[in-house]
Coordinates of C-alpha atoms in Angstrom, one line a residue:
M1 CA 1.4 -2.3 -9.8
Q2 CA -0.9 -4.1 -7.4
L3 CA -1.3 -2.6 -4.0
P4 CA 1.5 -4.0 -1.7
S5 CA -0.9 -4.4 1.3
L6 CA -4.1 -5.2 -0.5
S7 CA -4.3 -7.8 -3.3
P8 CA -7.3 -7.7 -5.7
E9 CA -8.4 -11.1 -4.2
T10 CA -8.3 -9.7 -0.6
F11 CA -10.1 -6.6 -1.8
A12 CA -12.9 -8.8 -3.2
Q13 CA -13.0 -11.0 -0.1
K14 CA -13.3 -7.9 2.1
L15 CA -16.1 -6.5 -0.1
S16 CA -18.0 -9.8 0.2
D17 CA -18.3 -9.3 4.0
P18 CA -22.0 -8.3 4.5
T19 CA -21.0 -5.8 7.2
V20 CA -18.6 -4.1 4.9
A21 CA -21.0 -4.2 1.9
L22 CA -23.7 -2.6 4.0
K23 CA -21.4 0.5 4.4
F24 CA -21.6 1.1 0.7
A25 CA -25.4 0.8 0.2
Y26 CA -25.4 4.6 -0.5
L27 CA -23.3 4.1 -3.7
N28 CA -26.2 2.9 -5.7
D29 CA -28.1 6.2 -5.5
L30 CA -25.0 8.4 -5.5
L31 CA -23.5 6.9 -8.6
L32 CA -26.8 6.6 -10.5
N33 CA -27.7 10.2 -9.7
S34 CA -24.2 11.5 -10.5
E35 CA -24.3 9.8 -13.9
Y36 CA -27.7 11.3 -14.6
C37 CA -26.4 14.7 -13.6
L38 CA -23.9 14.3 -16.4
I39 CA -26.5 13.1 -18.9
E40 CA -28.8 16.0 -18.0
F41 CA -26.0 18.4 -18.6
M42 CA -25.1 16.9 -22.0
V43 CA -28.7 17.1 -23.0
R44 CA -28.9 20.7 -22.0
K45 CA -25.7 21.5 -24.0
G46 CA -27.0 19.6 -27.1
A47 CA -24.2 17.1 -26.9
W48 CA -26.4 14.0 -26.1
K49 CA -27.2 12.1 -29.3
W50 CA -28.8 9.0 -27.8
P51 CA -32.2 8.1 -26.3
I52 CA -32.6 9.9 -23.0
P53 CA -32.8 7.4 -20.2
P54 CA -35.4 7.7 -17.3
K55 CA -34.4 9.8 -14.3
P56 CA -33.4 7.6 -11.3
P57 CA -35.9 7.5 -8.4
G58 CA -35.2 10.2 -5.9
Y59 CA -32.9 12.0 -8.2
D60 CA -34.1 15.5 -7.5
T61 CA -33.4 15.3 -3.7
G62 CA -30.7 12.7 -3.6
N63 CA -26.9 13.2 -3.3
K64 CA -25.1 13.7 -6.6
T65 CA -22.1 15.4 -8.1
I66 CA -21.1 15.6 -11.8
E67 CA -17.5 14.9 -10.7
L68 CA -18.6 11.2 -10.2
G69 CA -20.5 11.1 -13.5
V70 CA -18.5 8.4 -15.3
I71 CA -17.7 6.2 -12.2
L72 CA -20.6 3.8 -12.8
F73 CA -19.8 3.5 -16.5
L74 CA -16.2 2.5 -15.7
L75 CA -17.3 -0.1 -13.2
N76 CA -19.6 -1.6 -15.8
N77 CA -17.1 -1.3 -18.6
T78 CA -13.7 -2.0 -17.0
G79 CA -12.1 -2.5 -20.4
Y80 CA -12.0 1.3 -20.7
I81 CA -9.8 1.6 -17.6
A82 CA -6.3 2.4 -18.8
D83 CA -4.4 1.1 -15.8
N84 CA -4.3 -2.7 -15.8
D85 CA -3.9 -3.0 -12.1
I86 CA -6.6 -0.6 -11.2
R87 CA -8.8 -2.5 -13.6
Q88 CA -8.4 -5.7 -11.6
Y89 CA -9.8 -4.0 -8.4
A90 CA -12.6 -2.3 -10.3
Q91 CA -13.7 -5.7 -11.8
Y92 CA -14.6 -6.9 -8.3
L93 CA -16.4 -3.8 -7.1
K94 CA -19.5 -3.8 -9.1
G95 CA -20.4 -7.5 -8.6
A96 CA -19.5 -7.6 -4.9
L97 CA -21.7 -4.6 -4.1
G98 CA -24.4 -5.3 -6.6
L99 CA -24.1 -1.9 -8.2
P100 CA -26.6 -1.0 -10.9
N101 CA -25.9 -0.9 -14.6
S102 CA -24.8 2.3 -16.3
Q103 CA -27.1 4.3 -18.4
L104 CA -24.2 6.0 -20.3
P105 CA -23.7 4.5 -23.7
V106 CA -20.1 3.6 -24.8
Q107 CA -20.4 6.1 -27.6
A108 CA -21.2 8.9 -25.1
Y109 CA -18.2 8.0 -23.0
A110 CA -16.0 8.1 -26.0
W111 CA -17.4 11.5 -27.0
I112 CA -16.8 12.9 -23.6
M113 CA -13.1 11.8 -23.6
N114 CA -12.5 13.4 -26.9
N115 CA -14.4 16.6 -26.6
V116 CA -14.6 19.5 -24.1
L117 CA -17.7 20.9 -22.4
I118 CA -17.6 23.6 -19.6
Y119 CA -19.8 22.9 -16.7
D120 CA -21.9 25.7 -15.1
D121 CA -19.2 26.3 -12.4
G122 CA -16.3 26.2 -14.9
G123 CA -15.4 22.5 -14.5
V124 CA -13.8 21.0 -17.6
I125 CA -15.9 18.0 -18.7
S126 CA -13.4 16.0 -20.7
G127 CA -10.7 13.3 -20.2
G128 CA -7.5 15.4 -20.2
K129 CA -5.0 15.6 -17.4
Y130 CA -6.8 16.9 -14.3
D131 CA -10.1 17.4 -16.3
T132 CA -13.2 16.2 -14.5
Y133 CA -13.0 12.7 -16.1
D134 CA -9.2 12.2 -16.0
Q135 CA -9.0 8.5 -14.8
G136 CA -6.8 9.6 -11.9
W137 CA -10.0 10.6 -10.2
F138 CA -11.3 7.0 -10.6
A139 CA -8.3 5.9 -8.6
A140 CA -9.1 8.5 -6.0
F141 CA -12.6 7.1 -5.8
L142 CA -11.2 3.6 -5.2
N143 CA -9.0 5.0 -2.5
L144 CA -12.1 6.4 -0.8
I145 CA -13.7 2.9 -1.0
I146 CA -10.6 1.4 0.5
T147 CA -10.5 3.9 3.3
D148 CA -14.1 3.3 4.2
M149 CA -13.7 -0.4 3.9
H150 CA -10.9 -0.5 6.5
D151 CA -12.0 2.5 8.6
A152 CA -8.6 3.9 7.9
W153 CA -9.4 7.4 9.1
Y154 CA -6.6 9.2 10.8
G155 CA -7.7 10.2 14.3
F156 CA -9.0 13.8 14.6
P157 CA -6.5 15.8 16.6
Q158 CA -7.5 16.6 20.2
G159 CA -6.6 19.9 21.8
S160 CA -7.3 23.7 21.8
P161 CA -4.5 25.4 19.8
A162 CA -3.5 28.7 21.2
P163 CA -3.8 31.7 18.8
I164 CA -0.7 32.5 16.9
K165 CA 0.4 36.1 16.8
L166 CA 1.5 37.1 13.3
D167 CA 4.7 39.1 12.8
F168 CA 4.4 42.4 10.9
S169 CA 6.7 44.1 8.5
V170 CA 8.4 46.7 10.6
S171 CA 9.0 49.1 7.6
N172 CA 5.3 49.7 7.0
Y173 CA 3.4 48.0 9.8
T174 CA 1.6 45.5 7.4
I175 CA 0.9 41.8 7.5
T176 CA 0.3 40.1 4.1
L177 CA -1.1 36.6 3.7
G178 CA -0.6 34.9 0.4
M179 CA -3.5 32.4 -0.2
I180 CA -3.9 29.7 -2.8
G181 CA -6.6 27.1 -3.1
D182 CA -6.8 23.7 -4.8
W183 CA -3.2 23.9 -5.7
G184 CA -1.8 20.4 -5.1
T185 CA -1.3 19.1 -8.7
G186 CA 2.5 19.0 -8.6
D187 CA 2.6 20.3 -12.2
T188 CA 4.2 23.3 -14.0
T189 CA 1.0 25.4 -13.5
A190 CA 1.2 24.9 -9.7
K191 CA 4.9 25.7 -9.7
A192 CA 4.3 28.9 -11.7
V193 CA 1.5 30.1 -9.5
L194 CA 3.5 29.6 -6.3
R195 CA 6.6 31.1 -7.8
Q196 CA 4.6 34.3 -8.8
L197 CA 3.0 34.5 -5.3
T198 CA 6.3 34.3 -3.5
T199 CA 7.8 37.1 -5.6
L200 CA 5.3 39.4 -3.8
N201 CA 7.0 38.5 -0.5
P202 CA 4.0 37.8 1.6
N203 CA 4.6 37.4 5.4
Y204 CA 2.8 34.1 5.5
L205 CA 1.5 31.5 2.9
I206 CA -1.7 29.6 3.3
H207 CA -3.0 26.7 1.2
L208 CA -6.8 26.3 1.4
G209 CA -6.6 22.5 0.7
D210 CA -6.8 19.8 -1.9
T211 CA -3.7 17.8 -2.9
Y212 CA -4.4 15.5 -5.9
Y213 CA -5.5 13.1 -6.7
S214 CA -6.3 12.1 -3.1
G215 CA -3.4 13.3 -0.9
S216 CA -2.2 9.8 -0.4
P217 CA 0.5 9.0 2.3
A218 CA 4.0 7.8 1.4
T219 CA 4.6 6.1 4.7
G220 CA 2.7 4.8 7.7
Q221 CA 0.3 2.0 8.4
W222 CA -1.9 2.6 5.3
A223 CA 0.5 3.7 2.6
G224 CA 0.5 0.2 1.0
Y225 CA -3.2 0.2 0.6
Y226 CA -3.6 3.2 -1.7
F227 CA -3.2 3.8 -5.4
H228 CA -0.7 6.6 -6.3
P229 CA 1.0 6.7 -2.9
G230 CA 3.0 9.7 -1.8
E231 CA 0.9 12.5 -3.4
E232 CA 0.8 14.6 -0.2
M233 CA 4.6 14.7 -0.1
E234 CA 5.2 15.0 -3.8
N235 CA 2.5 17.5 -4.7
L236 CA 2.4 19.6 -1.6
V237 CA 5.1 19.3 1.1
N238 CA 8.2 18.8 -1.2
M239 CA 7.0 21.6 -3.5
W240 CA 6.4 24.1 -0.8
P241 CA 9.1 26.8 -0.3
G242 CA 11.3 26.0 2.7
T243 CA 12.4 28.7 5.1
S244 CA 14.4 28.7 8.3
T245 CA 11.3 30.2 10.0
P246 CA 8.1 28.3 9.3
R247 CA 5.4 30.8 8.0
S248 CA 2.9 28.5 6.3
F249 CA -0.4 26.8 7.0
T250 CA -2.5 24.3 5.1
L251 CA -6.1 23.2 5.4
N252 CA -7.8 19.8 5.2
S253 CA -10.1 19.0 2.3
N254 CA -12.3 16.5 0.6
H255 CA -9.4 15.0 -1.5
E256 CA -7.2 14.5 1.4
M257 CA -10.0 12.7 3.2
Y258 CA -10.3 10.1 0.3
T259 CA -7.2 8.5 1.9
G260 CA -8.5 9.1 5.4
G261 CA -6.4 12.2 6.0
N262 CA -3.4 10.0 6.5
G263 CA -1.2 12.0 4.2
Y264 CA -2.4 15.3 5.5
F265 CA -2.2 14.6 9.2
G266 CA 0.6 12.1 9.1
E267 CA 2.9 13.9 6.7
A268 CA 1.9 17.5 5.8
L269 CA 1.4 18.4 9.5
K270 CA 4.6 16.8 10.8
T271 CA 6.3 19.0 13.3
T272 CA 9.5 19.3 11.2
G273 CA 7.8 20.3 7.9
P274 CA 6.8 23.6 6.4
F275 CA 3.5 23.6 8.3
S276 CA 5.0 23.0 11.7
L277 CA 3.4 26.1 13.2
Q278 CA 0.1 24.1 13.2
K279 CA 1.7 21.5 15.6
G280 CA -0.3 18.7 14.1
M281 CA -3.7 20.5 14.3
S282 CA -5.9 21.0 11.3
Y283 CA -7.5 24.2 12.6
F284 CA -5.8 27.4 13.8
A285 CA -6.3 31.0 14.9
L286 CA -4.0 33.7 13.6
Q287 CA -3.9 37.1 15.3
A288 CA -3.3 40.1 13.0
G289 CA -3.4 43.0 15.3
D290 CA -6.9 43.1 16.9
W291 CA -8.3 40.8 14.2
T292 CA -8.4 37.0 14.0
V293 CA -8.0 34.8 10.9
L294 CA -9.6 31.5 11.6
G295 CA -8.5 28.5 9.6
L296 CA -11.0 25.6 9.9
D297 CA -11.0 22.0 9.0
S298 CA -14.2 21.6 6.9
G299 CA -13.1 18.2 5.5
Y300 CA -12.7 15.7 8.3
Y301 CA -16.4 15.7 9.4
G302 CA -17.7 15.6 5.9
S303 CA -19.3 12.3 4.6
S304 CA -18.5 9.5 2.2
F305 CA -22.2 9.6 1.3
D306 CA -21.5 12.6 -0.9
A307 CA -17.8 12.0 -1.4
F308 CA -17.0 14.7 1.1
M309 CA -18.3 17.3 -1.3
D310 CA -20.1 19.3 1.4
G311 CA -18.1 20.7 4.3
S312 CA -18.7 20.3 8.0
I313 CA -16.8 21.4 11.1
G314 CA -18.6 18.9 13.4
G315 CA -21.9 17.5 14.5
E316 CA -24.9 18.9 16.4
F317 CA -24.2 16.8 19.4
L318 CA -21.0 14.8 18.7
D319 CA -17.6 15.6 17.2
R320 CA -17.7 19.1 18.5
E321 CA -14.0 19.6 19.3
Q322 CA -13.5 22.3 16.7
I323 CA -16.9 23.9 17.3
N324 CA -16.3 24.1 21.0
W325 CA -12.8 25.5 20.4
I326 CA -14.1 28.3 18.2
A327 CA -16.8 29.2 20.8
G328 CA -14.1 29.2 23.6
L329 CA -12.0 31.8 21.8
N330 CA -14.8 34.4 22.4
L331 CA -14.0 36.1 19.2
N332 CA -15.6 39.3 17.9
P333 CA -17.3 38.1 14.6
A334 CA -17.0 41.6 13.2
K335 CA -13.2 41.2 13.4
T336 CA -12.9 37.6 12.3
I337 CA -12.0 36.3 8.9
V338 CA -12.7 32.6 8.2
L339 CA -10.7 30.3 5.9
T340 CA -12.0 26.9 4.9
H341 CA -11.6 24.5 2.0
H342 CA -15.3 24.0 1.4
T343 CA -17.8 26.7 0.4
G344 CA -20.2 28.5 2.7
F345 CA -22.9 28.6 0.0
Q346 CA -23.5 27.2 -3.4
Y347 CA -21.0 28.3 -6.0
D348 CA -23.6 30.4 -7.8
A349 CA -24.9 32.0 -4.6
S350 CA -28.2 30.2 -4.9
A351 CA -28.4 28.9 -1.3
F352 CA -26.5 28.7 2.0
M353 CA -24.9 25.5 3.0
K354 CA -24.9 23.6 6.3
L355 CA -21.3 24.8 6.8
W356 CA -22.5 28.4 6.9
D357 CA -24.9 27.6 9.8
Q358 CA -22.2 25.8 11.7
V359 CA -19.7 28.6 11.5
N360 CA -22.3 31.2 12.4
G361 CA -23.4 29.1 15.3
A362 CA -19.8 28.6 16.6
L363 CA -19.0 32.4 16.3
G364 CA -22.4 33.7 17.3
A365 CA -22.8 35.6 14.1
D366 CA -21.5 35.7 10.5
P367 CA -17.8 36.4 10.1
Y368 CA -16.6 39.7 8.6
A369 CA -15.1 37.9 5.6
W370 CA -14.7 34.3 4.4
Y371 CA -12.3 32.9 1.9
W372 CA -12.7 29.3 0.5
G373 CA -11.6 27.0 -2.3
H374 CA -13.2 23.7 -3.5
V375 CA -14.8 25.3 -6.5
H376 CA -12.1 25.7 -9.2
N377 CA -12.6 29.3 -10.0
G378 CA -11.7 32.8 -8.8
I379 CA -14.9 34.6 -7.6
V380 CA -15.7 37.7 -5.5
Y381 CA -19.3 37.7 -4.3
A382 CA -21.3 40.8 -3.8
S383 CA -22.0 42.0 -0.2
P384 CA -24.6 42.1 1.2
L385 CA -26.4 39.0 -0.1
T386 CA -29.8 37.5 0.5
L387 CA -30.1 33.8 -0.2
P388 CA -32.3 30.9 0.9
G389 CA -31.1 29.3 4.1
T390 CA -30.8 25.6 4.8
D391 CA -34.4 25.8 6.2
G392 CA -35.7 27.3 2.9
N393 CA -36.2 30.8 4.4
L394 CA -34.4 33.8 3.0
Q395 CA -31.5 35.1 5.1
S396 CA -29.1 38.0 4.6
T397 CA -25.4 38.4 5.2
S398 CA -22.9 41.2 4.9
T399 CA -19.9 38.8 4.9
Y400 CA -17.3 39.4 2.2
A401 CA -17.3 35.9 0.7
R402 CA -14.7 34.9 -1.9
C403 CA -13.6 31.7 -3.7
L404 CA -10.0 31.1 -4.7
G405 CA -10.0 27.5 -5.8
H406 CA -8.3 28.4 -9.1
A407 CA -4.6 27.9 -8.3
A408 CA -3.8 24.9 -10.5
L409 CA -6.6 22.8 -11.9
P410 CA -7.9 23.6 -15.5
Y411 CA -11.3 25.5 -15.5
G412 CA -13.4 27.4 -18.0
E413 CA -15.7 30.3 -18.1
A414 CA -18.5 29.5 -15.6
S415 CA -21.9 30.2 -17.3
A416 CA -23.7 30.3 -13.9
L417 CA -21.6 33.3 -12.8
I418 CA -21.9 35.5 -15.9
N419 CA -24.2 38.4 -15.3
N420 CA -25.0 36.9 -11.9
P421 CA -26.1 39.8 -9.6
S422 CA -24.5 38.0 -6.7
V423 CA -21.1 38.1 -8.3
E424 CA -19.0 41.3 -8.1
W425 CA -16.0 39.9 -10.0
M426 CA -14.9 36.6 -11.6
E427 CA -11.8 35.6 -13.5
T428 CA -12.4 36.5 -17.2
D429 CA -9.0 36.3 -18.8
K430 CA -8.2 33.2 -20.8
Q431 CA -5.2 31.2 -21.8
A432 CA -4.4 30.4 -25.5
N433 CA -6.3 27.1 -25.2
G434 CA -9.5 29.0 -24.2
L435 CA -9.4 28.0 -20.5
M436 CA -9.1 30.5 -17.8
L437 CA -5.9 31.7 -16.2
N438 CA -5.0 30.2 -12.8
G439 CA -4.2 32.5 -9.9
F440 CA -4.2 33.4 -6.2
A441 CA -5.0 36.1 -3.7
T442 CA -3.4 38.2 -1.0
L443 CA -4.8 39.8 2.1
T444 CA -3.0 42.7 3.6
F445 CA -3.6 44.1 7.1
Q446 CA -2.5 47.7 7.8
L447 CA -1.7 48.3 11.5
D448 CA -1.2 51.6 13.4
G449 CA 1.4 52.3 16.1
Q450 CA -0.8 50.6 18.7
L451 CA -0.9 47.5 16.4
M452 CA -4.6 47.9 15.7
V453 CA -5.9 47.1 12.2
T454 CA -6.8 50.3 10.3
G455 CA -7.3 48.8 6.9
I456 CA -7.6 45.4 5.1
R457 CA -7.1 45.0 1.3
E458 CA -7.6 41.9 -0.8
S459 CA -6.0 41.5 -4.2
F460 CA -6.5 38.8 -6.8
Y461 CA -3.7 37.9 -9.3
H462 CA -3.4 35.5 -12.2
L463 CA -0.5 34.1 -14.0
G464 CA 1.6 36.6 -15.9
T465 CA 0.5 39.8 -14.1
S466 CA 2.6 41.8 -11.7
S467 CA -0.4 43.9 -10.7
P468 CA -3.7 42.6 -9.3
V469 CA -6.6 41.9 -11.7
F470 CA -9.0 42.7 -8.9
S471 CA -8.3 44.7 -5.7
K472 CA -10.6 46.0 -3.0
R473 CA -10.3 47.6 0.4
I474 CA -12.8 45.5 2.5
F475 CA -12.1 47.4 5.8

């Protein structure tokens, strides 16, 4: 159905405002580059059967993500959009913003929708449910346009949340955190992963972010402006196990920001919900004995310019609430474990990201360990690592870095991780359909009689196993 609060005609009228249109000047390059990223990949895989178009100007250094690879095609060929109502809005977008023509032939789009390629990071390049080119992601893209158009960003929470002291199991003096990333699909896989995790009876549950397709709100000022309303409630809050004592936390992400964080802040973080311990804050500090687990919001201060694909915890001079809060905690980085949605370095460990510099700067040094999602894979990186920094110079870290964005979305074997010396372990077990098994991780702190941490063990599990497929004592 049409959006209750935004008709296609009003959408078009709003886009025709030169001030609004100027906001979206970045789309030309982002969509052209992202499409060419897909074309390049298909050429490399031998799947491109058509003349190779010229590379867009500035492609090598410009923003791009293969996740947006077919957006420009759909805006130029709206007849291929399955949802009639979404098609009406899309028809206005290209003309109103003067977006370029697509270089993707109709035959190439049809081939992609009916075949499967596995991207370097394990992403499934196809058109199935939750695959990279499932048209639900096109609706999420339109939601981001609508958010930007109306400046419908939920206000970043103000305050300095006090550290939360975690309870331990009195029988063995342990604290176990159950962690899942990129889990919010609402499907049978997500249910099975969470059910298996809860059978291990962790003391606390933590979601590292991403509710799909765009964490849309069910209620509030902006609910009537978005496609697929109510995702944050349906695919996260209502599916989360309820307990009389709240013991859960959830992080912000790029997908929640596509709808301005309105579902995440306005619904998931409600004081009466399963994540009420956060008291409406998107960042938190958990005390496990003499160690701290730092959950950070890497989504809010990302940018529409790259579809919030790169994480940020704030600016160099402005938007420093979270950064100043971290610095004010006066933590010992050697006893600090960081949790974010976004990655601290590239998925293939080829270079550090800006987010790494920000966390290091706020803490005063690299954290002892860092767990993130965002990349849909289960990965344990080697330690120590030496990678190019954001300034191009090599820098080393001893941080135990891990990715656990493999809780629900389909993913395949990542070619960029196979035999990669920077990877200690990656998920290698497959389902019957050839895709990889989804899973989760736990982190267990062993305390002594003085409630000091004497050991920390991480364990990775996948569906169907009662024992970990990878386990390591990291302290």
